[in-house]
């Protein structure tokens, strides 16, 4: 599965989702992880109330299972969840990406907590599945 991290230095999870100019993406399994790519975003990303600024990010990380952020607005979080991407807040801006990845690998080897098991479930593949999922929530 793919995990994304909002970052300004490619070491720490230290960027707000809406304001992040970089999002690092990793592939992870119970055997380890590897770096996939850095997604770069331009423009005036700090403009509050501009929902269009997050659309390219939502599209770029649509195949990710989880995104770690320092902060995220309510509507952006809701849009991520609707796409099947679980936003998770970092403990602090000092939390390192590698620390989180190492913990996740260990967790995947053992017994993942309920939120992670839910995030690992396959995403709906068509509109009918999505409607069915929404109806059962």
Short mmCIF file of N, CA and C in Angstrom, two decimals:
data_model
loop_
_atom_site.label_atom_id
_atom_site.label_comp_id
_atom_site.label_asym_id
_atom_site.label_seq_id
_atom_site.Cartn_x
_atom_site.Cartn_y
_atom_site.Cartn_z
N UNK A 1 0.84 -1.18 0.00
CA UNK A 1 0.00 0.00 0.00
C UNK A 1 0.89 1.24 0.00
N UNK A 2 0.32 2.36 -0.42
CA UNK A 2 1.08 3.61 -0.46
C UNK A 2 0.67 4.49 0.72
N UNK A 3 1.69 5.12 1.30
CA UNK A 3 1.51 6.05 2.42
C UNK A 3 2.12 7.39 2.00
N UNK A 4 1.42 8.49 2.29
CA UNK A 4 1.92 9.82 1.93
C UNK A 4 2.19 10.64 3.19
N UNK A 5 3.12 11.60 3.07
CA UNK A 5 3.52 12.46 4.18
C UNK A 5 3.65 13.89 3.69
N UNK A 6 2.99 14.84 4.38
CA UNK A 6 3.21 16.26 4.06
C UNK A 6 4.50 16.68 4.74
N UNK A 7 5.38 17.32 3.98
CA UNK A 7 6.70 17.64 4.51
C UNK A 7 7.27 18.89 3.85
N UNK A 8 8.14 19.57 4.55
CA UNK A 8 8.85 20.70 3.95
C UNK A 8 10.34 20.40 3.81
N UNK A 9 10.80 19.32 4.49
CA UNK A 9 12.22 18.99 4.46
C UNK A 9 12.52 17.55 4.06
N UNK A 10 11.47 16.78 3.76
CA UNK A 10 11.57 15.38 3.35
C UNK A 10 12.10 14.46 4.46
N UNK A 11 12.15 14.96 5.70
CA UNK A 11 12.57 14.17 6.86
C UNK A 11 11.45 14.09 7.88
N UNK A 12 10.81 15.24 8.14
CA UNK A 12 9.77 15.36 9.17
C UNK A 12 8.39 15.50 8.54
N UNK A 13 7.37 15.11 9.32
CA UNK A 13 5.98 15.35 8.94
C UNK A 13 5.67 16.73 9.51
N UNK A 14 5.88 17.76 8.71
CA UNK A 14 5.84 19.11 9.28
C UNK A 14 5.11 20.12 8.40
N UNK A 15 4.10 19.67 7.66
CA UNK A 15 3.36 20.61 6.82
C UNK A 15 1.85 20.36 6.92
N UNK A 16 1.11 21.45 6.89
CA UNK A 16 -0.35 21.43 6.84
C UNK A 16 -0.75 20.90 5.46
N UNK A 17 -1.76 20.07 5.39
CA UNK A 17 -2.15 19.46 4.11
C UNK A 17 -2.38 20.52 3.02
N UNK A 18 -3.18 21.50 3.33
CA UNK A 18 -3.52 22.52 2.32
C UNK A 18 -2.34 23.36 1.89
N UNK A 19 -1.38 23.59 2.79
CA UNK A 19 -0.25 24.47 2.50
C UNK A 19 0.97 23.72 1.99
N UNK A 20 0.96 22.41 2.05
CA UNK A 20 2.15 21.61 1.71
C UNK A 20 2.55 21.81 0.25
N UNK A 21 3.81 22.11 0.04
CA UNK A 21 4.36 22.21 -1.31
C UNK A 21 4.93 20.86 -1.75
N UNK A 22 5.20 19.97 -0.75
CA UNK A 22 5.73 18.64 -1.07
C UNK A 22 4.98 17.57 -0.29
N UNK A 23 4.72 16.47 -0.98
CA UNK A 23 4.15 15.28 -0.33
C UNK A 23 5.01 14.10 -0.78
N UNK A 24 5.65 13.43 0.17
CA UNK A 24 6.46 12.26 -0.13
C UNK A 24 5.59 11.01 -0.06
N UNK A 25 5.76 10.13 -1.03
CA UNK A 25 4.96 8.90 -1.11
C UNK A 25 5.89 7.70 -0.99
N UNK A 26 5.48 6.74 -0.14
CA UNK A 26 6.24 5.51 0.07
C UNK A 26 5.33 4.32 -0.17
N UNK A 27 5.92 3.23 -0.61
CA UNK A 27 5.23 1.94 -0.71
C UNK A 27 5.63 1.17 0.54
N UNK A 28 4.66 0.55 1.22
CA UNK A 28 4.94 -0.13 2.49
C UNK A 28 4.23 -1.48 2.53
N UNK A 29 4.88 -2.45 3.17
CA UNK A 29 4.26 -3.75 3.42
C UNK A 29 4.81 -4.26 4.75
N UNK A 30 4.41 -5.47 5.13
CA UNK A 30 4.93 -6.01 6.40
C UNK A 30 6.39 -6.43 6.28
N UNK A 31 6.96 -6.32 5.08
CA UNK A 31 8.36 -6.66 4.88
C UNK A 31 9.28 -5.45 4.83
N UNK A 32 8.71 -4.24 4.75
CA UNK A 32 9.52 -3.04 4.71
C UNK A 32 8.87 -1.94 3.89
N UNK A 33 9.66 -0.93 3.53
CA UNK A 33 9.13 0.19 2.76
C UNK A 33 10.21 0.73 1.82
N UNK A 34 9.75 1.44 0.78
CA UNK A 34 10.69 2.14 -0.09
C UNK A 34 10.03 3.42 -0.62
N UNK A 35 10.86 4.40 -0.89
CA UNK A 35 10.43 5.69 -1.40
C UNK A 35 9.92 5.53 -2.83
N UNK A 36 8.78 6.16 -3.15
CA UNK A 36 8.22 6.10 -4.50
C UNK A 36 8.46 7.40 -5.25
N UNK A 37 8.00 8.53 -4.66
CA UNK A 37 8.14 9.82 -5.35
C UNK A 37 7.83 10.97 -4.41
N UNK A 38 8.28 12.17 -4.83
CA UNK A 38 7.89 13.40 -4.16
C UNK A 38 6.94 14.13 -5.10
N UNK A 39 5.76 14.45 -4.59
CA UNK A 39 4.78 15.23 -5.35
C UNK A 39 4.99 16.69 -5.00
N UNK A 40 5.15 17.55 -5.99
CA UNK A 40 5.39 18.98 -5.77
C UNK A 40 4.18 19.79 -6.19
N UNK A 41 3.85 20.81 -5.39
CA UNK A 41 2.70 21.66 -5.66
C UNK A 41 3.13 23.12 -5.60
N UNK A 42 2.61 23.92 -6.53
CA UNK A 42 2.97 25.33 -6.64
C UNK A 42 1.75 26.21 -6.37
N UNK A 43 1.97 27.51 -6.36
CA UNK A 43 0.88 28.46 -6.23
C UNK A 43 0.74 28.99 -4.81
N UNK A 44 -0.29 29.81 -4.60
CA UNK A 44 -0.56 30.40 -3.30
C UNK A 44 -1.36 29.39 -2.48
N UNK A 45 -0.65 28.51 -1.81
CA UNK A 45 -1.30 27.42 -1.09
C UNK A 45 -1.84 27.84 0.27
N UNK A 46 -1.47 29.03 0.78
CA UNK A 46 -1.93 29.45 2.11
C UNK A 46 -3.25 30.20 2.06
N UNK A 47 -3.81 30.35 0.89
CA UNK A 47 -5.06 31.09 0.76
C UNK A 47 -6.22 30.30 1.37
N UNK A 48 -6.68 30.74 2.54
CA UNK A 48 -7.78 30.05 3.21
C UNK A 48 -9.08 30.21 2.43
N UNK A 49 -9.90 29.17 2.50
CA UNK A 49 -11.19 29.23 1.83
C UNK A 49 -11.14 28.86 0.36
N UNK A 50 -9.94 28.67 -0.18
CA UNK A 50 -9.81 28.31 -1.59
C UNK A 50 -9.75 26.79 -1.69
N UNK A 51 -10.91 26.17 -1.85
CA UNK A 51 -10.99 24.71 -1.90
C UNK A 51 -10.33 24.13 -3.14
N UNK A 52 -10.21 24.94 -4.21
CA UNK A 52 -9.62 24.44 -5.46
C UNK A 52 -8.15 24.09 -5.28
N UNK A 53 -7.48 24.71 -4.32
CA UNK A 53 -6.04 24.45 -4.15
C UNK A 53 -5.76 23.01 -3.73
N UNK A 54 -6.73 22.35 -3.10
CA UNK A 54 -6.48 20.97 -2.65
C UNK A 54 -6.87 19.92 -3.68
N UNK A 55 -7.61 20.31 -4.71
CA UNK A 55 -8.03 19.34 -5.72
C UNK A 55 -6.86 18.60 -6.36
N UNK A 56 -5.79 19.29 -6.80
CA UNK A 56 -4.66 18.56 -7.38
C UNK A 56 -4.02 17.58 -6.39
N UNK A 57 -4.01 17.93 -5.11
CA UNK A 57 -3.44 17.03 -4.10
C UNK A 57 -4.31 15.80 -3.93
N UNK A 58 -5.63 16.01 -3.89
CA UNK A 58 -6.55 14.89 -3.75
C UNK A 58 -6.39 13.91 -4.90
N UNK A 59 -6.22 14.44 -6.11
CA UNK A 59 -6.04 13.59 -7.27
C UNK A 59 -4.70 12.87 -7.23
N UNK A 60 -3.65 13.59 -6.82
CA UNK A 60 -2.29 13.03 -6.82
C UNK A 60 -2.12 11.90 -5.81
N UNK A 61 -2.83 11.96 -4.68
CA UNK A 61 -2.65 10.92 -3.66
C UNK A 61 -3.83 9.97 -3.59
N UNK A 62 -4.66 9.95 -4.61
CA UNK A 62 -5.85 9.11 -4.63
C UNK A 62 -5.58 7.62 -4.48
N UNK A 63 -4.36 7.19 -4.85
CA UNK A 63 -4.04 5.76 -4.72
C UNK A 63 -3.32 5.44 -3.41
N UNK A 64 -3.21 6.43 -2.53
CA UNK A 64 -2.61 6.21 -1.21
C UNK A 64 -3.67 5.71 -0.23
N UNK A 65 -3.24 4.98 0.78
CA UNK A 65 -4.14 4.48 1.80
C UNK A 65 -4.24 5.44 2.97
N UNK A 66 -3.09 6.05 3.32
CA UNK A 66 -3.01 6.94 4.48
C UNK A 66 -2.17 8.15 4.10
N UNK A 67 -2.51 9.32 4.64
CA UNK A 67 -1.64 10.49 4.53
C UNK A 67 -1.43 11.05 5.93
N UNK A 68 -0.17 11.26 6.29
CA UNK A 68 0.19 11.86 7.57
C UNK A 68 0.39 13.35 7.36
N UNK A 69 -0.20 14.16 8.25
CA UNK A 69 -0.17 15.62 8.16
C UNK A 69 0.06 16.20 9.56
N UNK A 70 0.47 17.48 9.63
CA UNK A 70 0.50 18.13 10.95
C UNK A 70 -0.86 18.72 11.26
N UNK A 71 -1.57 19.14 10.20
CA UNK A 71 -2.91 19.69 10.36
C UNK A 71 -3.64 19.57 9.03
N UNK A 72 -4.98 19.59 9.11
CA UNK A 72 -5.81 19.50 7.91
C UNK A 72 -7.17 20.10 8.21
N UNK A 73 -7.72 20.81 7.25
CA UNK A 73 -9.05 21.38 7.42
C UNK A 73 -10.12 20.30 7.35
N UNK A 74 -11.26 20.57 7.95
CA UNK A 74 -12.35 19.61 8.00
C UNK A 74 -12.85 19.18 6.64
N UNK A 75 -13.02 20.14 5.72
CA UNK A 75 -13.56 19.77 4.40
C UNK A 75 -12.52 18.96 3.61
N UNK A 76 -11.24 19.29 3.76
CA UNK A 76 -10.20 18.51 3.06
C UNK A 76 -10.15 17.09 3.62
N UNK A 77 -10.26 16.94 4.93
CA UNK A 77 -10.26 15.61 5.55
C UNK A 77 -11.45 14.80 5.05
N UNK A 78 -12.61 15.43 4.97
CA UNK A 78 -13.81 14.74 4.50
C UNK A 78 -13.66 14.29 3.05
N UNK A 79 -13.06 15.16 2.23
CA UNK A 79 -12.86 14.81 0.82
C UNK A 79 -11.87 13.65 0.68
N UNK A 80 -10.83 13.63 1.53
CA UNK A 80 -9.86 12.52 1.51
C UNK A 80 -10.55 11.21 1.88
N UNK A 81 -11.30 11.24 2.97
CA UNK A 81 -11.98 10.03 3.45
C UNK A 81 -12.93 9.50 2.39
N UNK A 82 -13.62 10.41 1.72
CA UNK A 82 -14.54 10.01 0.66
C UNK A 82 -13.80 9.30 -0.48
N UNK A 83 -12.54 9.68 -0.71
CA UNK A 83 -11.72 9.05 -1.74
C UNK A 83 -11.06 7.77 -1.24
N UNK A 84 -11.25 7.44 0.05
CA UNK A 84 -10.65 6.23 0.60
C UNK A 84 -9.25 6.42 1.15
N UNK A 85 -8.86 7.68 1.38
CA UNK A 85 -7.54 8.00 1.95
C UNK A 85 -7.76 8.46 3.39
N UNK A 86 -7.09 7.80 4.35
CA UNK A 86 -7.26 8.12 5.76
C UNK A 86 -6.23 9.17 6.19
N UNK A 87 -6.67 10.37 6.60
CA UNK A 87 -5.72 11.35 7.12
C UNK A 87 -5.38 11.04 8.58
N UNK A 88 -4.10 11.15 8.93
CA UNK A 88 -3.64 10.90 10.31
C UNK A 88 -2.76 12.08 10.71
N UNK A 89 -3.03 12.64 11.91
CA UNK A 89 -2.22 13.75 12.40
C UNK A 89 -0.94 13.23 13.04
N UNK A 90 0.18 13.84 12.68
CA UNK A 90 1.46 13.52 13.30
C UNK A 90 1.44 14.00 14.75
N UNK A 91 2.25 13.37 15.59
CA UNK A 91 2.30 13.78 17.00
C UNK A 91 2.85 15.19 17.15
N UNK A 92 3.85 15.53 16.31
CA UNK A 92 4.43 16.87 16.33
C UNK A 92 5.14 17.10 15.00
N UNK A 93 5.59 18.34 14.78
CA UNK A 93 6.33 18.65 13.56
C UNK A 93 7.73 18.06 13.59
N UNK A 94 8.13 17.51 14.73
CA UNK A 94 9.44 16.87 14.87
C UNK A 94 9.39 15.38 14.54
N UNK A 95 8.19 14.82 14.38
CA UNK A 95 8.06 13.39 14.09
C UNK A 95 8.67 13.10 12.71
N UNK A 96 9.53 12.09 12.67
CA UNK A 96 10.22 11.76 11.44
C UNK A 96 9.46 10.74 10.62
N UNK A 97 9.48 10.92 9.31
CA UNK A 97 8.82 10.01 8.38
C UNK A 97 9.32 8.58 8.59
N UNK A 98 10.64 8.42 8.71
CA UNK A 98 11.21 7.07 8.85
C UNK A 98 10.73 6.38 10.12
N UNK A 99 10.56 7.14 11.21
CA UNK A 99 10.03 6.58 12.47
C UNK A 99 8.65 5.98 12.25
N UNK A 100 7.78 6.76 11.61
CA UNK A 100 6.41 6.32 11.36
C UNK A 100 6.40 5.09 10.46
N UNK A 101 7.22 5.11 9.42
CA UNK A 101 7.28 3.97 8.50
C UNK A 101 7.74 2.71 9.22
N UNK A 102 8.76 2.83 10.06
CA UNK A 102 9.26 1.66 10.81
C UNK A 102 8.18 1.11 11.75
N UNK A 103 7.45 2.01 12.43
CA UNK A 103 6.38 1.57 13.32
C UNK A 103 5.26 0.88 12.54
N UNK A 104 4.93 1.43 11.36
CA UNK A 104 3.87 0.84 10.55
C UNK A 104 4.25 -0.56 10.07
N UNK A 105 5.50 -0.75 9.68
CA UNK A 105 5.95 -2.08 9.23
C UNK A 105 5.77 -3.08 10.37
N UNK A 106 6.19 -2.69 11.59
CA UNK A 106 6.02 -3.58 12.76
C UNK A 106 4.54 -3.86 13.02
N UNK A 107 3.72 -2.85 12.92
CA UNK A 107 2.28 -2.99 13.15
C UNK A 107 1.65 -3.93 12.13
N UNK A 108 2.07 -3.78 10.87
CA UNK A 108 1.51 -4.64 9.81
C UNK A 108 1.90 -6.10 10.01
N UNK A 109 3.06 -6.35 10.62
CA UNK A 109 3.50 -7.72 10.90
C UNK A 109 2.67 -8.34 12.01
N UNK A 110 2.18 -7.49 12.93
CA UNK A 110 1.43 -7.98 14.07
C UNK A 110 -0.07 -7.90 13.85
N UNK A 111 -0.73 -7.28 14.82
CA UNK A 111 -2.18 -7.16 14.79
C UNK A 111 -2.54 -5.67 14.66
N UNK A 112 -2.80 -5.19 13.43
CA UNK A 112 -3.10 -3.76 13.25
C UNK A 112 -4.34 -3.32 14.03
N UNK A 113 -4.34 -2.08 14.54
CA UNK A 113 -5.52 -1.56 15.24
C UNK A 113 -6.69 -1.42 14.27
N UNK A 114 -7.91 -1.30 14.80
CA UNK A 114 -9.10 -1.24 13.93
C UNK A 114 -9.04 -0.16 12.85
N UNK A 115 -8.55 1.05 13.18
CA UNK A 115 -8.52 2.12 12.17
C UNK A 115 -7.62 1.74 10.99
N UNK A 116 -6.53 1.02 11.27
CA UNK A 116 -5.62 0.62 10.20
C UNK A 116 -6.21 -0.53 9.38
N UNK A 117 -6.87 -1.46 10.05
CA UNK A 117 -7.53 -2.55 9.31
C UNK A 117 -8.58 -1.97 8.36
N UNK A 118 -9.33 -0.98 8.84
CA UNK A 118 -10.34 -0.34 7.98
C UNK A 118 -9.67 0.37 6.80
N UNK A 119 -8.56 1.07 7.06
CA UNK A 119 -7.85 1.78 5.99
C UNK A 119 -7.29 0.81 4.95
N UNK A 120 -6.96 -0.41 5.38
CA UNK A 120 -6.38 -1.41 4.49
C UNK A 120 -7.40 -2.11 3.60
N UNK A 121 -8.68 -1.94 3.91
CA UNK A 121 -9.71 -2.59 3.10
C UNK A 121 -9.68 -2.02 1.68
N UNK A 122 -9.95 -2.86 0.67
CA UNK A 122 -9.94 -2.37 -0.72
C UNK A 122 -10.93 -1.24 -0.91
N UNK A 123 -10.53 -0.26 -1.74
CA UNK A 123 -11.42 0.86 -2.03
C UNK A 123 -12.49 0.42 -3.02
N UNK A 124 -13.68 1.04 -2.95
CA UNK A 124 -14.73 0.72 -3.92
C UNK A 124 -14.22 0.97 -5.34
N UNK A 125 -14.60 0.11 -6.26
CA UNK A 125 -14.09 0.24 -7.62
C UNK A 125 -15.08 0.90 -8.57
N UNK A 126 -16.34 0.99 -8.16
CA UNK A 126 -17.29 1.65 -9.05
C UNK A 126 -18.35 2.39 -8.25
N UNK A 127 -19.14 3.17 -8.95
CA UNK A 127 -20.13 4.02 -8.29
C UNK A 127 -21.13 3.20 -7.48
N UNK A 128 -21.56 2.07 -8.01
CA UNK A 128 -22.54 1.23 -7.30
C UNK A 128 -21.97 0.76 -5.97
N UNK A 129 -20.67 0.38 -5.95
CA UNK A 129 -20.03 -0.04 -4.69
C UNK A 129 -19.99 1.13 -3.70
N UNK A 130 -19.68 2.33 -4.21
CA UNK A 130 -19.61 3.49 -3.32
C UNK A 130 -20.97 3.79 -2.70
N UNK A 131 -22.02 3.73 -3.51
CA UNK A 131 -23.37 3.99 -3.01
C UNK A 131 -23.73 2.92 -1.97
N UNK A 132 -23.38 1.69 -2.24
CA UNK A 132 -23.65 0.58 -1.31
C UNK A 132 -22.92 0.83 0.01
N UNK A 133 -21.64 1.24 -0.07
CA UNK A 133 -20.86 1.52 1.14
C UNK A 133 -21.48 2.66 1.94
N UNK A 134 -21.89 3.72 1.26
CA UNK A 134 -22.49 4.86 1.97
C UNK A 134 -23.80 4.45 2.62
N UNK A 135 -24.55 3.59 1.97
CA UNK A 135 -25.85 3.17 2.49
C UNK A 135 -25.70 2.34 3.76
N UNK A 136 -24.56 1.63 3.91
CA UNK A 136 -24.39 0.76 5.06
C UNK A 136 -23.69 1.44 6.23
N UNK A 137 -23.25 2.67 6.04
CA UNK A 137 -22.53 3.37 7.10
C UNK A 137 -23.44 3.82 8.19
#
